[in-house]
XYZ file of C-alpha atoms in Angstrom:
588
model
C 0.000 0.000 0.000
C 2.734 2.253 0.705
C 4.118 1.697 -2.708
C 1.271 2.586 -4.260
C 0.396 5.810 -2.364
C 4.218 6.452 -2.951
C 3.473 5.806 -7.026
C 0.455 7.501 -7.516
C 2.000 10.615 -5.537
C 4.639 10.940 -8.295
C 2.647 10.760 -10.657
C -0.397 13.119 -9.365
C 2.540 15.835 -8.971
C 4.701 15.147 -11.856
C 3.521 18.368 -13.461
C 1.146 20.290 -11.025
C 2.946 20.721 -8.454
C 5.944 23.172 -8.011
C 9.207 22.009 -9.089
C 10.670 21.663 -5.614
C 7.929 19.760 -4.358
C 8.186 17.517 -7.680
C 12.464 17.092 -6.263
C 11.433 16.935 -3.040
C 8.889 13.480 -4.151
C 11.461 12.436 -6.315
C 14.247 12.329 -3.622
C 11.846 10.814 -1.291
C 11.781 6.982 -0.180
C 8.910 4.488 -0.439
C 9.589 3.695 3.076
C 8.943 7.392 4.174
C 5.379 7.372 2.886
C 4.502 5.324 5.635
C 4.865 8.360 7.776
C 1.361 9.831 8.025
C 2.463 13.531 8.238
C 5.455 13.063 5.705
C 2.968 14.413 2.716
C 3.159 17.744 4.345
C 6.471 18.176 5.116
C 7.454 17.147 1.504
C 4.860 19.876 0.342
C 6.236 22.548 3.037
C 9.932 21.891 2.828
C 9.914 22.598 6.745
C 10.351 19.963 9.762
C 9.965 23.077 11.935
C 6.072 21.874 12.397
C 5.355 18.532 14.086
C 3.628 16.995 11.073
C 3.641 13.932 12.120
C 1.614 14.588 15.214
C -0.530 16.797 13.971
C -1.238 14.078 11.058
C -1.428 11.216 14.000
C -4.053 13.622 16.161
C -1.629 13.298 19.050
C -1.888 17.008 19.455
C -4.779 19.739 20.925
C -2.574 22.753 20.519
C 0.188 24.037 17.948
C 1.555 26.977 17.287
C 2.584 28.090 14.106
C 6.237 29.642 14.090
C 6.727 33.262 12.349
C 9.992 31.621 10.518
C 7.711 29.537 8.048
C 7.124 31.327 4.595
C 3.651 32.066 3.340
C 3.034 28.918 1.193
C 4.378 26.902 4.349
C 1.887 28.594 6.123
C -0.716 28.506 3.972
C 0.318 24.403 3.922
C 0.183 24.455 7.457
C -3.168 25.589 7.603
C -4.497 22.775 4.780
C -3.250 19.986 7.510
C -4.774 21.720 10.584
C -8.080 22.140 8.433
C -7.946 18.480 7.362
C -7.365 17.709 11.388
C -10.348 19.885 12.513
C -12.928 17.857 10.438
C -11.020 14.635 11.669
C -11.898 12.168 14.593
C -9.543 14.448 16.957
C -9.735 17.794 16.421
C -7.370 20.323 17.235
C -8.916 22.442 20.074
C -6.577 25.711 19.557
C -3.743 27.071 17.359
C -1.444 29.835 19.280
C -0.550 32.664 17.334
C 2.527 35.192 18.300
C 0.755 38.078 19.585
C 2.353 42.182 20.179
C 5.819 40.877 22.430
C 6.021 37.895 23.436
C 2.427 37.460 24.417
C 0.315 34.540 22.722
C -3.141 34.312 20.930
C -5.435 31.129 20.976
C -7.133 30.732 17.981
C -10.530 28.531 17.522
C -8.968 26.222 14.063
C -12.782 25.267 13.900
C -14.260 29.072 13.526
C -11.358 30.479 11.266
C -11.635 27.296 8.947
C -15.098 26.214 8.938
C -17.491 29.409 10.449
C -19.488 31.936 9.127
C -17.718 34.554 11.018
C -15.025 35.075 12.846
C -13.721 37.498 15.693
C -10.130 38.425 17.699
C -12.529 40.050 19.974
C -10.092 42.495 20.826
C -6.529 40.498 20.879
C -3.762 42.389 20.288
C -1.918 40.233 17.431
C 0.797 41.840 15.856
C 1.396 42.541 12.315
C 2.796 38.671 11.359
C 0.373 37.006 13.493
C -2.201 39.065 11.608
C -0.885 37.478 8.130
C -0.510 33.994 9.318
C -4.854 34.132 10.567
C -5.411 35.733 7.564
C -4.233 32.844 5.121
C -6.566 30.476 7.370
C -9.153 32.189 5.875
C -8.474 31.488 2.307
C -9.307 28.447 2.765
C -12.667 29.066 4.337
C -15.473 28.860 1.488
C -18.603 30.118 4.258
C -16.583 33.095 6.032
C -19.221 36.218 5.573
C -18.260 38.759 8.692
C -14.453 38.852 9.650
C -13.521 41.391 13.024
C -9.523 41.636 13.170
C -9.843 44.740 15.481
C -6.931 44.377 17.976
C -4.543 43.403 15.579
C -1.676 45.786 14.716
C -0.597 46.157 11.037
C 1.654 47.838 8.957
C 1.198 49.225 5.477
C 2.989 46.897 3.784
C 1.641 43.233 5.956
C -2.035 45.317 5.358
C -1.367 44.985 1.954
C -0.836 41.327 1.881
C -3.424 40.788 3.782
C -5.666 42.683 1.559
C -4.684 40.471 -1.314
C -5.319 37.468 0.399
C -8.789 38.425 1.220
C -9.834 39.615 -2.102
C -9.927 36.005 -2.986
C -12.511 35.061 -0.870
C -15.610 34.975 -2.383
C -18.232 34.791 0.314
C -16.765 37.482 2.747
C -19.387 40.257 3.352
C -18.078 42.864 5.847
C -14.684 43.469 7.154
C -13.396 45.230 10.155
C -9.793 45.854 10.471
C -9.311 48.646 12.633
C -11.845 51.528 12.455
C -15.339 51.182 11.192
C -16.719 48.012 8.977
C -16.262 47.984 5.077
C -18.773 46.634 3.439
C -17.386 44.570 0.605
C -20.466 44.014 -1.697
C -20.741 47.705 -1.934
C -17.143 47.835 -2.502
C -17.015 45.877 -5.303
C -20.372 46.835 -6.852
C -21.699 50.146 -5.971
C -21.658 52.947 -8.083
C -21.441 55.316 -5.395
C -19.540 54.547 -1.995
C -20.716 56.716 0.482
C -18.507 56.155 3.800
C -18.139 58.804 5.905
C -16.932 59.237 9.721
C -19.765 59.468 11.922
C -18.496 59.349 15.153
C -14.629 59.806 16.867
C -13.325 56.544 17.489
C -14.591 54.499 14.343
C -12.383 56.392 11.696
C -10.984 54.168 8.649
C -6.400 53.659 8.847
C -3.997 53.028 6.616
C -4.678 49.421 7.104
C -8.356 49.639 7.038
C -7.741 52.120 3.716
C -5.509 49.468 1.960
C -8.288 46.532 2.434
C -11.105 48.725 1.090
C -8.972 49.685 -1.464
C -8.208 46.189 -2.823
C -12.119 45.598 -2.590
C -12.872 49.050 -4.733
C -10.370 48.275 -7.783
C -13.085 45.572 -8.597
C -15.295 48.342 -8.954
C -15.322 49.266 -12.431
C -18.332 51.978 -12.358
C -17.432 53.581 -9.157
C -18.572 57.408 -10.018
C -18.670 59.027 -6.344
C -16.168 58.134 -3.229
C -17.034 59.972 -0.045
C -14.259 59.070 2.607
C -14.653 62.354 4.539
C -13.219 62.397 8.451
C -10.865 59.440 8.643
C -7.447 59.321 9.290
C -6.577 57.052 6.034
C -3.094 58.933 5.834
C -0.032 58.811 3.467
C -0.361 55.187 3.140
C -4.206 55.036 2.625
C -3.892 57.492 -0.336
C -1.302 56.080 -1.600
C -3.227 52.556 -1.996
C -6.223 54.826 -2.803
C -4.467 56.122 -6.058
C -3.283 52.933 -7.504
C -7.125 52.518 -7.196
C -7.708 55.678 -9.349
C -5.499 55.128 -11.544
C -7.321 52.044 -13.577
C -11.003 54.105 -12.540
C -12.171 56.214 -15.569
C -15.905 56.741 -14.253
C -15.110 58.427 -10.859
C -16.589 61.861 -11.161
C -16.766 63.070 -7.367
C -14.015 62.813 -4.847
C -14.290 63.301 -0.795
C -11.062 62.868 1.088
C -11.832 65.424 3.250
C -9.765 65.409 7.133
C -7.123 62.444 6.299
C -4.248 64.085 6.720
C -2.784 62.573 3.563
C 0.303 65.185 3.849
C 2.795 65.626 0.970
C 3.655 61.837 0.168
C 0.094 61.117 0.088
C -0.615 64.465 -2.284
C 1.479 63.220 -4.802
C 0.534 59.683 -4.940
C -2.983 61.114 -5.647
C -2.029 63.972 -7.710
C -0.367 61.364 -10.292
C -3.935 59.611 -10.378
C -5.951 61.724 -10.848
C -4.634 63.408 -13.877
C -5.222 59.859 -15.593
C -8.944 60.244 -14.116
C -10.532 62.717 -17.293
C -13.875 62.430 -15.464
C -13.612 64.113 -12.482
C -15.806 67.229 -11.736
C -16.054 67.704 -7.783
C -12.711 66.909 -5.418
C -12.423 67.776 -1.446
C -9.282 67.495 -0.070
C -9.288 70.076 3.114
C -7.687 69.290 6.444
C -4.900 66.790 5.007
C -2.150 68.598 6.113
C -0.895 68.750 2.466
C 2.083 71.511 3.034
C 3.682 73.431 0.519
C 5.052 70.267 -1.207
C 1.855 68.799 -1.255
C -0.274 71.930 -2.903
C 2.059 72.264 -5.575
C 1.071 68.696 -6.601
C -2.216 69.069 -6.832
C -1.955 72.918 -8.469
C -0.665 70.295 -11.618
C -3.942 67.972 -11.257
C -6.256 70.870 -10.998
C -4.698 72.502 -14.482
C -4.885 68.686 -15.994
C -8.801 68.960 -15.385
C -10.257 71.705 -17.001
C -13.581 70.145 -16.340
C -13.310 70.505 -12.137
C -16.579 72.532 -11.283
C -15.870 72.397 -7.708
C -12.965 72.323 -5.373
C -13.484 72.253 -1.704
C -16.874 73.910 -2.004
C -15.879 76.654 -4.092
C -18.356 75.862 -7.212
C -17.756 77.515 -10.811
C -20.602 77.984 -12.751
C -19.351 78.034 -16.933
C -20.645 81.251 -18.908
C -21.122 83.192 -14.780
C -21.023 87.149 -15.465
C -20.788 87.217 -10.976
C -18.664 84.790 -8.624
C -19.309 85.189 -5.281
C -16.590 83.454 -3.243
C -16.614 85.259 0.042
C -15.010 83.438 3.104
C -14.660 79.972 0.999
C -11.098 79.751 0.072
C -9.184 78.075 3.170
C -6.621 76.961 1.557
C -5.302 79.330 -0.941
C -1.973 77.818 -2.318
C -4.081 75.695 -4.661
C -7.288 76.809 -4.677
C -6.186 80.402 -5.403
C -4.905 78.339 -9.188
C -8.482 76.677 -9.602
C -9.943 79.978 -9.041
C -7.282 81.957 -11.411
C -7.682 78.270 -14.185
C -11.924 79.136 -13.984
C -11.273 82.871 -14.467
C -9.130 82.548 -17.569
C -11.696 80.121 -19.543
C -14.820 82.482 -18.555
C -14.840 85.314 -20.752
C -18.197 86.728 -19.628
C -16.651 87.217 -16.023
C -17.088 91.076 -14.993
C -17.486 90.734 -10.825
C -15.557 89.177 -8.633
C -15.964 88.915 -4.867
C -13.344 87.404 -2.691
C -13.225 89.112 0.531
C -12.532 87.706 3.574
C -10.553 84.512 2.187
C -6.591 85.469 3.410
C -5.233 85.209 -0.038
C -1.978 86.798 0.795
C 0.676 86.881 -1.801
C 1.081 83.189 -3.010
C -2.428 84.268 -3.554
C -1.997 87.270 -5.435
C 0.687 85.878 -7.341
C -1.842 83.163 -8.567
C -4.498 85.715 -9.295
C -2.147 87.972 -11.583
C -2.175 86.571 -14.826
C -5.951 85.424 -14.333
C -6.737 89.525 -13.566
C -4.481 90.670 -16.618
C -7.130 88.642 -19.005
C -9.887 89.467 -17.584
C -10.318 93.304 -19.200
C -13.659 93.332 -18.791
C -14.056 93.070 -14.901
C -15.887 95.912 -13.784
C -16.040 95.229 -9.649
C -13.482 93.507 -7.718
C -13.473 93.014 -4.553
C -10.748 92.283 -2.024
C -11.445 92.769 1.235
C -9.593 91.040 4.215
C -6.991 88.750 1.897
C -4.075 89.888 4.202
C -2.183 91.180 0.843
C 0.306 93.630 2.635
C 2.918 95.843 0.447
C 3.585 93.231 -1.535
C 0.534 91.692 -2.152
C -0.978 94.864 -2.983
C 1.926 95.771 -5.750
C 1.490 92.119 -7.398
C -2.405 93.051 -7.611
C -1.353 97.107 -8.778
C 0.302 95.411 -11.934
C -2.692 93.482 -12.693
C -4.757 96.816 -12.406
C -3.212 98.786 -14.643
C -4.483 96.883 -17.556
C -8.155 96.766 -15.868
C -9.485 99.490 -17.465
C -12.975 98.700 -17.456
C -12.881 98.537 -13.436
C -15.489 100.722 -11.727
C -15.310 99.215 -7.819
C -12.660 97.780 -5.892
C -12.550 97.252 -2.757
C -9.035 96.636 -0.912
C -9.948 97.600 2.800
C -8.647 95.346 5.679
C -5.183 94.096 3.930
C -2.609 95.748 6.068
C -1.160 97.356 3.077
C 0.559 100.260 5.083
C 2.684 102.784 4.024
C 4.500 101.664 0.998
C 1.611 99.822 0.138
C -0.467 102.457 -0.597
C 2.178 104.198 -2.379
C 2.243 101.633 -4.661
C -1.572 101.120 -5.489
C -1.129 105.176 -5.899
C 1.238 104.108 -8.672
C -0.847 101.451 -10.769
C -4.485 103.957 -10.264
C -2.587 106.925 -12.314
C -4.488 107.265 -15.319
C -7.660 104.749 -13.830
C -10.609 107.097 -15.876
C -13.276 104.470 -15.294
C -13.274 103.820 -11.446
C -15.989 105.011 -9.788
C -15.489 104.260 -6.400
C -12.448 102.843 -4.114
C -12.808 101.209 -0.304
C -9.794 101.441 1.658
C -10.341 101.242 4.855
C -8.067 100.126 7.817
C -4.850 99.614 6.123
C -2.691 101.582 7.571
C -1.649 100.357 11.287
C -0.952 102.989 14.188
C 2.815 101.885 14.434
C 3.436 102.776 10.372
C 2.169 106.508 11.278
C 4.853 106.676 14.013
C 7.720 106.001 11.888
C 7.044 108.714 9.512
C 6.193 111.019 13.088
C 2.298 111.786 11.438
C 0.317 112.663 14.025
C -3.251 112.560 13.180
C -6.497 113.484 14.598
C -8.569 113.385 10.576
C -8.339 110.247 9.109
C -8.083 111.594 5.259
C -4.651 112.797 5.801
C -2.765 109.916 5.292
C -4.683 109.211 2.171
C -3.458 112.336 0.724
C -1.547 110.423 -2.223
C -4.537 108.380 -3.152
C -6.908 111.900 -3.956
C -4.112 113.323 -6.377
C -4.406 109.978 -8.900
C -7.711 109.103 -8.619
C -10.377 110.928 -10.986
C -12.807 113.576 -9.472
C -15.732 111.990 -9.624
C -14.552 108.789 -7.869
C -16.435 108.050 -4.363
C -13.492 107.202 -1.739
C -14.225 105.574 1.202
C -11.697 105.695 3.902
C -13.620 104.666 6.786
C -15.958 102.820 8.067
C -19.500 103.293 8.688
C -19.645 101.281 11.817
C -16.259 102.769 13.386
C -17.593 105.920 13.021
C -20.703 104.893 14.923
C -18.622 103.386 17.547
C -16.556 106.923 18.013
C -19.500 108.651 18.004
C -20.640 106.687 21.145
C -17.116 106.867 22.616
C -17.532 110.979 22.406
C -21.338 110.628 23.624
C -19.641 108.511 26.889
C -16.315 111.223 26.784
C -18.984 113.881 27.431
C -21.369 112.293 30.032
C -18.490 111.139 32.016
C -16.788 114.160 32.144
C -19.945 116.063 32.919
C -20.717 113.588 35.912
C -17.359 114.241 37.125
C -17.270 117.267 37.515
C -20.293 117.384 39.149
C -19.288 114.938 41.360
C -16.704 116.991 42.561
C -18.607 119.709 42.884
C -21.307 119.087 45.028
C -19.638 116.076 47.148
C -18.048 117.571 50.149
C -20.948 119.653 50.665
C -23.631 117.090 50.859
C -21.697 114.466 52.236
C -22.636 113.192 55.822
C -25.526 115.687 56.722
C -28.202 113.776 56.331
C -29.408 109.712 54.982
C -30.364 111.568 51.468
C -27.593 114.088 51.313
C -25.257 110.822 52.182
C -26.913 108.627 49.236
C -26.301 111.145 46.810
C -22.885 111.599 48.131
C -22.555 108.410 46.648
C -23.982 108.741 44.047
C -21.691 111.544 43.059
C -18.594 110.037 44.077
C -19.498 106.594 41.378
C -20.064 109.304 39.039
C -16.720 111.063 39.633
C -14.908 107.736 39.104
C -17.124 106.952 36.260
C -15.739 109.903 34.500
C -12.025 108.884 35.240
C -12.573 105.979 34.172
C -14.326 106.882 30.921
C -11.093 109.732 29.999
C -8.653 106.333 30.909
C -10.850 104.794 28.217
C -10.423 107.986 25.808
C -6.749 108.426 26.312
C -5.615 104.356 25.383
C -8.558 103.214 23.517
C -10.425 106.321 21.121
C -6.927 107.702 20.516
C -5.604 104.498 19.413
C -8.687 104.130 16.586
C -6.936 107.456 14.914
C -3.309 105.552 14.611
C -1.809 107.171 18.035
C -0.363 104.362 20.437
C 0.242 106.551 23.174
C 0.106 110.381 23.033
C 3.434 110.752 25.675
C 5.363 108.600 22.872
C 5.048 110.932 19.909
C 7.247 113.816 20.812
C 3.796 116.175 20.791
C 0.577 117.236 22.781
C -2.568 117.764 22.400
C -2.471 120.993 24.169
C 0.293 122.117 21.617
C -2.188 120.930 18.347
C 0.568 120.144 16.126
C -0.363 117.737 13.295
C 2.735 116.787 10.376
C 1.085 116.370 7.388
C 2.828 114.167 4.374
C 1.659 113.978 1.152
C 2.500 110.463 0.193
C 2.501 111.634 -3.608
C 5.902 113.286 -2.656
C 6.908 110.522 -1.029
C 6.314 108.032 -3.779
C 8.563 109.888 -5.537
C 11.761 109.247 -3.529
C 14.228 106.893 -3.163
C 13.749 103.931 -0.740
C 17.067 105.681 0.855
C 15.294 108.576 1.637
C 11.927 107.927 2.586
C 13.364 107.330 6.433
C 11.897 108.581 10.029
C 12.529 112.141 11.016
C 13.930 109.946 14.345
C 17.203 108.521 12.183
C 17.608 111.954 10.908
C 20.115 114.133 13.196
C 18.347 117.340 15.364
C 19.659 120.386 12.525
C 17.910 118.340 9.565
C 15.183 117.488 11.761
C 14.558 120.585 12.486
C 14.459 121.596 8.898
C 12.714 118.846 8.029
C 9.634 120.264 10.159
């Protein structure tokens, strides 16, 4: 009998099985055949498992060694399946857990069950492999739960592999939240957002569902908003988009995908010709990573919407008012939509912190668009130098008839330059610029203030006559009108106060009440002219009136006209403080 079995072995492997299984039979002896567990070590190459025990059912428990290879393992599991149908069954198979700790593992529900469970075992990234090839072999496994286990990127992807190939599994859970595989594989559109903290989709748990979605070969809308999929989840994500032509919307909103992750998914989706919606805020992307994506955003000139901000084809006015967060790359989609919508004449994108990677994107979209006739840019942070990149863009603008470029911090030099690019501006009609010029900016150049159009002086000379400036602010000037209204009462009610409180004080109940009354008033008032001195003066640009070298009992103002200041060198446009006391003195 044994040299049959040993016969019909040879010649049942002669060509299907690998060749060093085929050596391995052909070095073999009749004799060893007799052996019940020798089959197995011939087919695993290994002694380092008792085969022979295990065959013999001399054994409850076994533990599979990390040092076996995967088709040894995979082996391995074929004789402990064979075993756990057999008149002995195994009753556990140990594992190497996270250190040197050990996991039991039910052969019977890994091999034969429906589902299967760690229930919260920590088993560490090659334990997690060696479960996972179990099973493979499983034909009924429909729910598998391998939270607990701890995974790396590249063991995830194995593992991901290996349970693509089983045909009956229905919902995974790796680490986060369950993927549901039939949708996966079939569903048009995968909607899977995070719902609650705590159940957010990993790398690992990014890597499995992204095995599962390359089956998908209609996928059109991917919502993975709120998870922490990372660099390694995109990265398996965009192998993914790569072979997917029908994927028009993309949510990867809050991954935190950073710059490896940016450019993994940048590469793919400039294969993807389809795509009209993408999210991608709060990944952390940096500078490396928004430069990537500025090149897939110019590759689709189809992209209607990026991170909310929606562009409507043929629009006359885009209103995109506190929607650009993150303006590296989204300043480019704006600037790419500009440039292909010729019927484009107002703008609106106040409040967004463009700042001057901002404006620098803007420029050449500005310098096309002739026909613009409002434009505003309010509260974009765009400084002296944002303000110049923007000044060469509105010299061409000669259509223009409203801009607004309050709250940008533009300064000083600043202002001298938009003074530059408005010479010969016939068309505007009316210019917002309020709050750009900080307190401390006055104090270098010694201007002392108490009329807020003096420091504007520059701007009046270049601008035509019938242009409506607006240099302030309808609600700060309510707010100083109040402060006066309070400057007033309190200094009325303390000098009243004075007045008439040592003379009614202590003569009688009433006379004592209003006493009090008079003295509350009294410090009322001081406290009101403490309020006028360090927080109305400071509105009109003067940090503290001791500081400045002047008084208000004195009533000096310096008045510079910034168009003669434009007109200097940077050399000499210095503070009257660097200057020595006999040219100071001229100076004044």
């Amino acid at each position: 009998g044994t040299l049959c079995k040993f016969t019909e072995m040879r010649q049942q492997w002669r060509n299907g099985a690998p060749l060093e299984v085929r050596q391995r039979v052909k070095d073999a002896k009749c004799i060893d055949f007799a052996r019940p567990g020798f089959i197995y070590q011939i087919r695993s190459g290994t002694d380092h498992m008792p085969w022979d025990a295990l065959a013999e059912g001399k054994l409850s428990d076994v533990e599979i060694p990390l040092s076996l290879s995967l088709q040894q393992t995979k082996i391995s599991w074929e004789c402990i399946r064979q075993l756990a149908s057999g008149p002995v069954p195994l009753k556990s198979v140990s594992l190497r857990g996270q250190g040197q700790t050990t996991v039991k593992i039910d052969p019977q529900t890994a091999l034969l069950g429906t589902e299967f469970s760690l229930g919260g075992q920590k088993l560490g990234p090659a334990g997690s492999l060696i479960l996972v090839l179990a099973f493979e072999l499983n034909p009924s496994l429909t729910k598998l739960d391998l939270s607990g286990s701890r995974m790396s990127a590249r063991v995830a992807d194995q593992i991901a592999r290996v349970l693509a190939k089983v045909p009956s599994l229905a919902q995974i859970k790796v680490r986060g939240s369950e993927i549901p595989v039939n949708t996966a594989k079939n569903s048009p559109i995968l909607n899977l957002p995070c719902t609650r903290v705590g159940t957010e989709y990993l790398a690992a748990d990014a890597i499995v569902l992204a095995e599962f979605v390359s089956q998908n070969k209609g996928l059109q809308s991917l919502n993975l908003e709120g998870h922490l999929i990372r660099a390694e989840g995109a990265t398996a994500l965009s192998k993914v988009l790569t072979n997917t032509t029908s994927l028009v919307h993309l949510n990867l909103r809050g991954n935190h995908i950073r710059t490896s992750g940016a450019r993994a998914l940048s590469e793919a989706l400039q294969s993807s010709n389809g795509l009209k919606e993408l999210v991608l805020l709060g990944n952390k992307l940096g500078i490396g990573g928004a430069k990537a994506f500025i090149a897939a955003i110019q590759a689709h000139p189809q992209l209607a919407s990026l991170n909310g901000i929606v562009h409507e084809e043929n629009t006359t006015a885009w209103d995109l008012q506190d929607k650009i967060k993150e303006p590296l790359y989204e300043a480019v989609f704006v600037s790419t939509r500009m440039r292909n919508n010729p019927h484009l004449t107002s703008l609106n994108l106040a409040g967004n912190s463009l700042g001057q990677q901002g404006a620098n994107a803007l420029r050449k979209a500005l310098n096309e668009r002739k026909n613009l006739t409002s434009l505003n840019l309010r509260g974009n942070n765009l400084r002296a130098d944002g303000i110049e990149t923007i000044g060469e863009a509105l010299r061409t603008m000669e259509m223009l008839t409203d801009l607004d470029l309050s709250q940008n911090q533009v300064g000083i030099q600043g202002t001298i330059s938009l003074s530059k690019a408005l010479v010969e501006h016939p068309h505007l009609r009316r210019l917002t610029y309020v709050g750009n010029i900080p307190g401390s900016q006055y104090r270098e150049l010694d201007i002392f203030f108490l009329r807020y159009r003096h420091p504007y002086k520059g701007l009046y000379s270049v601008l035509p006559r019938n242009c409506q400036v607006v240099f302030f602010n309808k609600d700060e000037f309510f707010i100083r009108i109040v402060s006066c209204v309070i400057i007033s009462v309190g200094s009325v009610c303390f000098l009243f106060g004075c007045s008439f409180a040592p003379i009614t004080f202590g003569s009688s109940l009433a006379s004592y009440n209003t006493s009090i009354v008079f003295l509350a008033s009294s410090f009322l008032g001081l406290f009101v002219w403490a309020l006028k001195r360090h927080s109305v003066l400071r509105r009109f640009g003067v940090k503290d009136v001791n500081h400045t070298g002047f008084s208000l009992s004195k009533k000096r103002k310096l008045m510079i006209d910034l168009t003669r200041i434009s007109s200097l060198r940077p050399s000499e446009s210095r503070s009257r403080e660097s200057m020595p006391s006999e040219n100071r003195s001229r100076e004044s």
